[in-house]
Amino acid sequence: MNTGYTSLAKNLVNKTTQDFLGQVAFQHANSTYLDLVGAPAVPSPPVVTDVTPTFGAAGATVTINGNGFSQDSMVDFGHFACTKRDVDPSGMRITAQVPNGTGVVHVRVTNTLGTSPAVAMGQFAYGGPAPVVVSAVSPTSGKVGTPVTIGGSGFANGATVHFKDKASGSVRFISTNQITATAPDQLDVHQTVNITVTVGKATSPTSPADEFTYTGR
């Protein structure tokens, strides 16, 4: 019995429901169990990290980045299959022609090992604008008033930023991929919150990548 074994997804350690569910998924994955019993690792299913560009029309060419791609990989834009795609020999990139579709959809890759999970940076918007997504925050912790740099996509001048349900009173638009905001005061200044960006009627979905932990006033 392996009593000294520990397994932890080091990027999912905050006291939030999303991080807890992420740890559950990680610790119950086949690869985790195989490692526990000392069995050889099996190839991982495909993973999409991002697509570029993130908006356009049917017929446009999109690059899908990630890993675990194979020559038999199929690409779906939402419910619509892509009929023209080229898989790079590295297994980390696919060039695909956008099929007919509408709205904002997730781009996913499927092969014999499984289907990539839907990820925020793997969305494509037919006709634009780019999906509003927060993919990183820096720093990830600080006191009330800390200036935070937010990375992602679909940002625009006039965007609003919320730390949980509190709007930041100081927001500076830098580019469509970067914005800065000052952490507003909270009733509980020792909690982890999601940072969301709203552009028009579109608000970024929450994920562990947008979490900020308050450390006091």
PDB file of C-alpha atoms in Angstrom:
ATOM      1  CA  MET A   1       0.000   0.000   0.000  1.00  0.00           C
ATOM      2  CA  ASN A   2       1.369   3.393  -1.038  1.00  0.00           C
ATOM      3  CA  THR A   3       0.818   5.394   2.176  1.00  0.00           C
ATOM      4  CA  GLY A   4       3.109   8.263   1.162  1.00  0.00           C
ATOM      5  CA  TYR A   5       1.269   9.118  -2.057  1.00  0.00           C
ATOM      6  CA  THR A   6      -0.144  12.601  -2.512  1.00  0.00           C
ATOM      7  CA  SER A   7      -1.853  13.980  -5.573  1.00  0.00           C
ATOM      8  CA  LEU A   8      -2.855  17.590  -5.960  1.00  0.00           C
ATOM      9  CA  ALA A   9      -3.619  19.932  -8.845  1.00  0.00           C
ATOM     10  CA  LYS A  10      -1.438  22.798  -7.684  1.00  0.00           C
ATOM     11  CA  ASN A  11      -3.394  25.456  -9.607  1.00  0.00           C
ATOM     12  CA  LEU A  12      -6.667  24.552  -7.856  1.00  0.00           C
ATOM     13  CA  VAL A  13      -6.018  25.236  -4.187  1.00  0.00           C
ATOM     14  CA  ASN A  14      -8.385  28.083  -3.276  1.00  0.00           C
ATOM     15  CA  LYS A  15     -11.402  27.529  -1.020  1.00  0.00           C
ATOM     16  CA  THR A  16     -13.968  27.762  -3.812  1.00  0.00           C
ATOM     17  CA  THR A  17     -16.492  25.326  -5.241  1.00  0.00           C
ATOM     18  CA  GLN A  18     -14.827  25.511  -8.661  1.00  0.00           C
ATOM     19  CA  ASP A  19     -11.420  24.577  -7.256  1.00  0.00           C
ATOM     20  CA  PHE A  20     -12.951  21.741  -5.210  1.00  0.00           C
ATOM     21  CA  LEU A  21     -14.664  20.281  -8.271  1.00  0.00           C
ATOM     22  CA  GLY A  22     -11.432  20.672 -10.235  1.00  0.00           C
ATOM     23  CA  GLN A  23      -9.545  18.709  -7.586  1.00  0.00           C
ATOM     24  CA  VAL A  24     -12.218  15.985  -7.640  1.00  0.00           C
ATOM     25  CA  ALA A  25     -11.877  15.664 -11.412  1.00  0.00           C
ATOM     26  CA  PHE A  26      -8.067  15.616 -11.221  1.00  0.00           C
ATOM     27  CA  GLN A  27      -7.867  13.075  -8.404  1.00  0.00           C
ATOM     28  CA  HIS A  28     -10.386  10.735 -10.054  1.00  0.00           C
ATOM     29  CA  ALA A  29      -8.790  10.866 -13.487  1.00  0.00           C
ATOM     30  CA  ASN A  30      -7.491   7.606 -14.952  1.00  0.00           C
ATOM     31  CA  SER A  31      -3.939   8.955 -15.084  1.00  0.00           C
ATOM     32  CA  THR A  32      -4.029   9.740 -11.347  1.00  0.00           C
ATOM     33  CA  TYR A  33      -5.132   6.206 -10.458  1.00  0.00           C
ATOM     34  CA  LEU A  34      -2.529   4.647 -12.732  1.00  0.00           C
ATOM     35  CA  ASP A  35       0.180   6.725 -11.074  1.00  0.00           C
ATOM     36  CA  LEU A  36      -1.075   5.616  -7.658  1.00  0.00           C
ATOM     37  CA  VAL A  37      -0.613   1.914  -8.463  1.00  0.00           C
ATOM     38  CA  GLY A  38       2.601   2.435 -10.408  1.00  0.00           C
ATOM     39  CA  ALA A  39       1.092   1.463 -13.755  1.00  0.00           C
ATOM     40  CA  PRO A  40       2.364   2.878 -17.066  1.00  0.00           C
ATOM     41  CA  ALA A  41       0.712   6.105 -18.133  1.00  0.00           C
ATOM     42  CA  VAL A  42      -1.764   6.014 -20.997  1.00  0.00           C
ATOM     43  CA  PRO A  43      -1.867   8.702 -23.682  1.00  0.00           C
ATOM     44  CA  SER A  44      -3.939  11.706 -22.655  1.00  0.00           C
ATOM     45  CA  PRO A  45      -7.081  12.744 -24.528  1.00  0.00           C
ATOM     46  CA  PRO A  46      -6.944  15.963 -26.546  1.00  0.00           C
ATOM     47  CA  VAL A  47      -6.945  19.328 -24.785  1.00  0.00           C
ATOM     48  CA  VAL A  48      -7.748  22.700 -26.399  1.00  0.00           C
ATOM     49  CA  THR A  49      -6.013  25.661 -24.757  1.00  0.00           C
ATOM     50  CA  ASP A  50      -7.132  28.442 -27.115  1.00  0.00           C
ATOM     51  CA  VAL A  51      -8.215  29.312 -30.631  1.00  0.00           C
ATOM     52  CA  THR A  52      -7.166  32.225 -32.810  1.00  0.00           C
ATOM     53  CA  PRO A  53      -8.847  34.263 -34.098  1.00  0.00           C
ATOM     54  CA  THR A  54     -11.773  34.006 -31.692  1.00  0.00           C
ATOM     55  CA  PHE A  55     -14.381  35.431 -34.054  1.00  0.00           C
ATOM     56  CA  GLY A  56     -15.170  35.489 -37.759  1.00  0.00           C
ATOM     57  CA  ALA A  57     -17.422  33.970 -40.384  1.00  0.00           C
ATOM     58  CA  ALA A  58     -18.013  30.505 -41.800  1.00  0.00           C
ATOM     59  CA  GLY A  59     -15.175  29.594 -44.154  1.00  0.00           C
ATOM     60  CA  ALA A  60     -12.525  31.469 -42.153  1.00  0.00           C
ATOM     61  CA  THR A  61      -9.340  29.709 -41.087  1.00  0.00           C
ATOM     62  CA  VAL A  62      -8.800  29.197 -37.360  1.00  0.00           C
ATOM     63  CA  THR A  63      -5.778  27.833 -35.506  1.00  0.00           C
ATOM     64  CA  ILE A  64      -6.562  25.558 -32.565  1.00  0.00           C
ATOM     65  CA  ASN A  65      -3.791  25.229 -29.990  1.00  0.00           C
ATOM     66  CA  GLY A  66      -3.487  22.539 -27.362  1.00  0.00           C
ATOM     67  CA  ASN A  67      -2.042  19.058 -27.024  1.00  0.00           C
ATOM     68  CA  GLY A  68      -2.898  15.418 -27.571  1.00  0.00           C
ATOM     69  CA  PHE A  69      -4.046  16.016 -31.150  1.00  0.00           C
ATOM     70  CA  SER A  70      -3.671  13.118 -33.576  1.00  0.00           C
ATOM     71  CA  GLN A  71      -4.210  12.625 -37.297  1.00  0.00           C
ATOM     72  CA  ASP A  72      -7.617  11.069 -36.660  1.00  0.00           C
ATOM     73  CA  SER A  73      -8.757  14.110 -34.624  1.00  0.00           C
ATOM     74  CA  MET A  74     -12.102  15.620 -35.550  1.00  0.00           C
ATOM     75  CA  VAL A  75     -13.053  19.238 -34.800  1.00  0.00           C
ATOM     76  CA  ASP A  76     -16.484  20.553 -33.804  1.00  0.00           C
ATOM     77  CA  PHE A  77     -17.632  24.174 -33.616  1.00  0.00           C
ATOM     78  CA  GLY A  78     -20.523  23.793 -31.222  1.00  0.00           C
ATOM     79  CA  HIS A  79     -22.826  21.199 -32.802  1.00  0.00           C
ATOM     80  CA  PHE A  80     -21.289  21.551 -36.266  1.00  0.00           C
ATOM     81  CA  ALA A  81     -18.446  19.384 -37.502  1.00  0.00           C
ATOM     82  CA  CYS A  82     -15.503  20.861 -39.325  1.00  0.00           C
ATOM     83  CA  THR A  83     -14.895  19.073 -42.624  1.00  0.00           C
ATOM     84  CA  LYS A  84     -11.559  20.677 -43.476  1.00  0.00           C
ATOM     85  CA  ARG A  85      -8.747  20.499 -40.917  1.00  0.00           C
ATOM     86  CA  ASP A  86      -5.013  19.906 -40.913  1.00  0.00           C
ATOM     87  CA  VAL A  87      -3.294  18.439 -37.847  1.00  0.00           C
ATOM     88  CA  ASP A  88       0.285  19.540 -37.254  1.00  0.00           C
ATOM     89  CA  PRO A  89       2.710  16.596 -36.679  1.00  0.00           C
ATOM     90  CA  SER A  90       3.616  18.079 -33.285  1.00  0.00           C
ATOM     91  CA  GLY A  91       0.128  17.188 -32.040  1.00  0.00           C
ATOM     92  CA  MET A  92      -0.198  20.685 -30.591  1.00  0.00           C
ATOM     93  CA  ARG A  93      -1.910  22.616 -33.377  1.00  0.00           C
ATOM     94  CA  ILE A  94      -4.795  22.165 -35.806  1.00  0.00           C
ATOM     95  CA  THR A  95      -5.670  24.492 -38.668  1.00  0.00           C
ATOM     96  CA  ALA A  96      -9.379  24.299 -39.388  1.00  0.00           C
ATOM     97  CA  GLN A  97     -11.922  25.910 -41.694  1.00  0.00           C
ATOM     98  CA  VAL A  98     -14.907  27.250 -39.764  1.00  0.00           C
ATOM     99  CA  PRO A  99     -18.150  25.412 -40.644  1.00  0.00           C
ATOM    100  CA  ASN A 100     -21.570  27.053 -40.843  1.00  0.00           C
ATOM    101  CA  GLY A 101     -22.933  28.122 -37.470  1.00  0.00           C
ATOM    102  CA  THR A 102     -24.294  30.950 -35.330  1.00  0.00           C
ATOM    103  CA  GLY A 103     -23.637  32.570 -31.975  1.00  0.00           C
ATOM    104  CA  VAL A 104     -20.775  31.822 -29.615  1.00  0.00           C
ATOM    105  CA  VAL A 105     -19.662  28.187 -29.594  1.00  0.00           C
ATOM    106  CA  HIS A 106     -16.990  26.027 -28.006  1.00  0.00           C
ATOM    107  CA  VAL A 107     -14.367  24.512 -30.283  1.00  0.00           C
ATOM    108  CA  ARG A 108     -13.618  20.914 -29.233  1.00  0.00           C
ATOM    109  CA  VAL A 109     -11.388  18.150 -30.568  1.00  0.00           C
ATOM    110  CA  THR A 110     -12.259  14.439 -30.495  1.00  0.00           C
ATOM    111  CA  ASN A 111     -10.163  11.357 -31.216  1.00  0.00           C
ATOM    112  CA  THR A 112     -10.114   7.729 -30.035  1.00  0.00           C
ATOM    113  CA  LEU A 113      -8.926   8.819 -26.581  1.00  0.00           C
ATOM    114  CA  GLY A 114     -11.831  11.175 -25.929  1.00  0.00           C
ATOM    115  CA  THR A 115     -13.108  14.717 -26.428  1.00  0.00           C
ATOM    116  CA  SER A 116     -11.416  17.871 -25.158  1.00  0.00           C
ATOM    117  CA  PRO A 117     -13.315  19.705 -22.406  1.00  0.00           C
ATOM    118  CA  ALA A 118     -14.922  23.041 -23.201  1.00  0.00           C
ATOM    119  CA  VAL A 119     -12.653  25.922 -22.140  1.00  0.00           C
ATOM    120  CA  ALA A 120     -13.256  29.662 -22.037  1.00  0.00           C
ATOM    121  CA  MET A 121     -10.356  30.498 -24.378  1.00  0.00           C
ATOM    122  CA  GLY A 122     -11.583  27.865 -26.813  1.00  0.00           C
ATOM    123  CA  GLN A 123     -14.709  29.791 -27.822  1.00  0.00           C
ATOM    124  CA  PHE A 124     -15.475  31.147 -31.299  1.00  0.00           C
ATOM    125  CA  ALA A 125     -18.013  33.893 -32.025  1.00  0.00           C
ATOM    126  CA  TYR A 126     -19.722  33.871 -35.435  1.00  0.00           C
ATOM    127  CA  GLY A 127     -19.793  37.417 -36.768  1.00  0.00           C
ATOM    128  CA  GLY A 128     -18.039  38.838 -33.684  1.00  0.00           C
ATOM    129  CA  PRO A 129     -17.276  40.514 -31.455  1.00  0.00           C
ATOM    130  CA  ALA A 130     -14.741  38.296 -29.703  1.00  0.00           C
ATOM    131  CA  PRO A 131     -16.052  36.403 -26.645  1.00  0.00           C
ATOM    132  CA  VAL A 132     -15.363  38.192 -23.364  1.00  0.00           C
ATOM    133  CA  VAL A 133     -13.045  35.912 -21.391  1.00  0.00           C
ATOM    134  CA  VAL A 134     -10.746  36.330 -18.384  1.00  0.00           C
ATOM    135  CA  SER A 135      -7.814  33.922 -18.670  1.00  0.00           C
ATOM    136  CA  ALA A 136      -5.386  35.281 -16.053  1.00  0.00           C
ATOM    137  CA  VAL A 137      -5.082  37.805 -13.227  1.00  0.00           C
ATOM    138  CA  SER A 138      -1.932  39.227 -11.653  1.00  0.00           C
ATOM    139  CA  PRO A 139      -1.392  39.351  -8.780  1.00  0.00           C
ATOM    140  CA  THR A 140      -3.753  36.601  -7.646  1.00  0.00           C
ATOM    141  CA  SER A 141      -3.988  37.972  -4.107  1.00  0.00           C
ATOM    142  CA  GLY A 142      -3.757  41.287  -2.285  1.00  0.00           C
ATOM    143  CA  LYS A 143      -5.473  43.819  -0.090  1.00  0.00           C
ATOM    144  CA  VAL A 144      -8.347  46.165  -0.890  1.00  0.00           C
ATOM    145  CA  GLY A 145      -7.046  48.741  -3.368  1.00  0.00           C
ATOM    146  CA  THR A 146      -4.558  46.400  -5.033  1.00  0.00           C
ATOM    147  CA  PRO A 147      -4.203  47.142  -8.768  1.00  0.00           C
ATOM    148  CA  VAL A 148      -4.821  43.926 -10.712  1.00  0.00           C
ATOM    149  CA  THR A 149      -3.852  43.239 -14.326  1.00  0.00           C
ATOM    150  CA  ILE A 150      -6.457  41.114 -16.095  1.00  0.00           C
ATOM    151  CA  GLY A 151      -5.645  39.151 -19.239  1.00  0.00           C
ATOM    152  CA  GLY A 152      -8.098  37.592 -21.644  1.00  0.00           C
ATOM    153  CA  SER A 153     -10.009  38.486 -24.796  1.00  0.00           C
ATOM    154  CA  GLY A 154     -12.895  40.614 -26.024  1.00  0.00           C
ATOM    155  CA  PHE A 155     -12.122  43.603 -23.790  1.00  0.00           C
ATOM    156  CA  ALA A 156     -13.200  47.075 -24.897  1.00  0.00           C
ATOM    157  CA  ASN A 157     -13.031  50.659 -23.707  1.00  0.00           C
ATOM    158  CA  GLY A 158     -15.834  51.268 -21.225  1.00  0.00           C
ATOM    159  CA  ALA A 159     -15.758  47.709 -19.850  1.00  0.00           C
ATOM    160  CA  THR A 160     -16.747  47.213 -16.214  1.00  0.00           C
ATOM    161  CA  VAL A 161     -14.932  44.888 -13.828  1.00  0.00           C
ATOM    162  CA  HIS A 162     -16.472  43.124 -10.834  1.00  0.00           C
ATOM    163  CA  PHE A 163     -14.726  41.377  -7.963  1.00  0.00           C
ATOM    164  CA  LYS A 164     -17.508  38.971  -7.001  1.00  0.00           C
ATOM    165  CA  ASP A 165     -20.502  41.352  -6.913  1.00  0.00           C
ATOM    166  CA  LYS A 166     -18.545  44.548  -6.227  1.00  0.00           C
ATOM    167  CA  ALA A 167     -17.653  46.835  -9.127  1.00  0.00           C
ATOM    168  CA  SER A 168     -14.136  48.223  -9.303  1.00  0.00           C
ATOM    169  CA  GLY A 169     -14.088  51.995  -9.134  1.00  0.00           C
ATOM    170  CA  SER A 170     -10.851  52.247 -11.113  1.00  0.00           C
ATOM    171  CA  VAL A 171     -10.711  50.442 -14.463  1.00  0.00           C
ATOM    172  CA  ARG A 172      -8.195  51.164 -17.214  1.00  0.00           C
ATOM    173  CA  PHE A 173      -8.533  49.700 -20.698  1.00  0.00           C
ATOM    174  CA  ILE A 174      -5.153  48.793 -22.204  1.00  0.00           C
ATOM    175  CA  SER A 175      -6.030  46.529 -25.140  1.00  0.00           C
ATOM    176  CA  THR A 176      -8.566  43.947 -26.254  1.00  0.00           C
ATOM    177  CA  ASN A 177      -6.478  41.420 -24.308  1.00  0.00           C
ATOM    178  CA  GLN A 178      -5.595  43.390 -21.186  1.00  0.00           C
ATOM    179  CA  ILE A 179      -7.280  45.612 -18.645  1.00  0.00           C
ATOM    180  CA  THR A 180      -6.387  46.795 -15.135  1.00  0.00           C
ATOM    181  CA  ALA A 181      -8.702  47.305 -12.181  1.00  0.00           C
ATOM    182  CA  THR A 182      -8.347  48.145  -8.493  1.00  0.00           C
ATOM    183  CA  ALA A 183      -9.738  45.629  -6.001  1.00  0.00           C
ATOM    184  CA  PRO A 184     -12.834  47.188  -4.358  1.00  0.00           C
ATOM    185  CA  ASP A 185     -13.717  46.846  -0.683  1.00  0.00           C
ATOM    186  CA  GLN A 186     -15.671  43.771   0.452  1.00  0.00           C
ATOM    187  CA  LEU A 187     -17.571  42.905   3.627  1.00  0.00           C
ATOM    188  CA  ASP A 188     -15.290  39.863   3.937  1.00  0.00           C
ATOM    189  CA  VAL A 189     -11.728  40.864   3.105  1.00  0.00           C
ATOM    190  CA  HIS A 190     -10.387  37.339   3.592  1.00  0.00           C
ATOM    191  CA  GLN A 191     -12.112  35.480   0.785  1.00  0.00           C
ATOM    192  CA  THR A 192     -11.426  34.284  -2.743  1.00  0.00           C
ATOM    193  CA  VAL A 193     -13.609  35.880  -5.433  1.00  0.00           C
ATOM    194  CA  ASN A 194     -14.065  35.640  -9.171  1.00  0.00           C
ATOM    195  CA  ILE A 195     -13.133  38.629 -11.319  1.00  0.00           C
ATOM    196  CA  THR A 196     -15.490  39.188 -14.247  1.00  0.00           C
ATOM    197  CA  VAL A 197     -15.379  41.668 -17.118  1.00  0.00           C
ATOM    198  CA  THR A 198     -18.540  42.989 -18.766  1.00  0.00           C
ATOM    199  CA  VAL A 199     -18.565  44.514 -22.230  1.00  0.00           C
ATOM    200  CA  GLY A 200     -22.021  45.656 -23.283  1.00  0.00           C
ATOM    201  CA  LYS A 201     -24.343  42.761 -22.420  1.00  0.00           C
ATOM    202  CA  ALA A 202     -21.592  40.131 -22.435  1.00  0.00           C
ATOM    203  CA  THR A 203     -19.928  39.056 -19.177  1.00  0.00           C
ATOM    204  CA  SER A 204     -16.978  36.705 -18.938  1.00  0.00           C
ATOM    205  CA  PRO A 205     -17.712  33.224 -17.538  1.00  0.00           C
ATOM    206  CA  THR A 206     -16.100  32.382 -14.202  1.00  0.00           C
ATOM    207  CA  SER A 207     -13.266  29.871 -13.819  1.00  0.00           C
ATOM    208  CA  PRO A 208     -10.330  29.182 -11.480  1.00  0.00           C
ATOM    209  CA  ALA A 209      -8.194  31.339 -13.820  1.00  0.00           C
ATOM    210  CA  ASP A 210      -9.999  34.528 -12.729  1.00  0.00           C
ATOM    211  CA  GLU A 211      -9.778  34.057  -8.949  1.00  0.00           C
ATOM    212  CA  PHE A 212      -8.414  36.744  -6.626  1.00  0.00           C
ATOM    213  CA  THR A 213      -7.853  36.216  -2.912  1.00  0.00           C
ATOM    214  CA  TYR A 214      -8.299  39.141  -0.516  1.00  0.00           C
ATOM    215  CA  THR A 215      -5.707  39.369   2.260  1.00  0.00           C
ATOM    216  CA  GLY A 216      -7.178  42.311   4.208  1.00  0.00           C
ATOM    217  CA  ARG A 217      -7.686  46.065   4.010  1.00  0.00           C
TER     218      ARG A 217
END
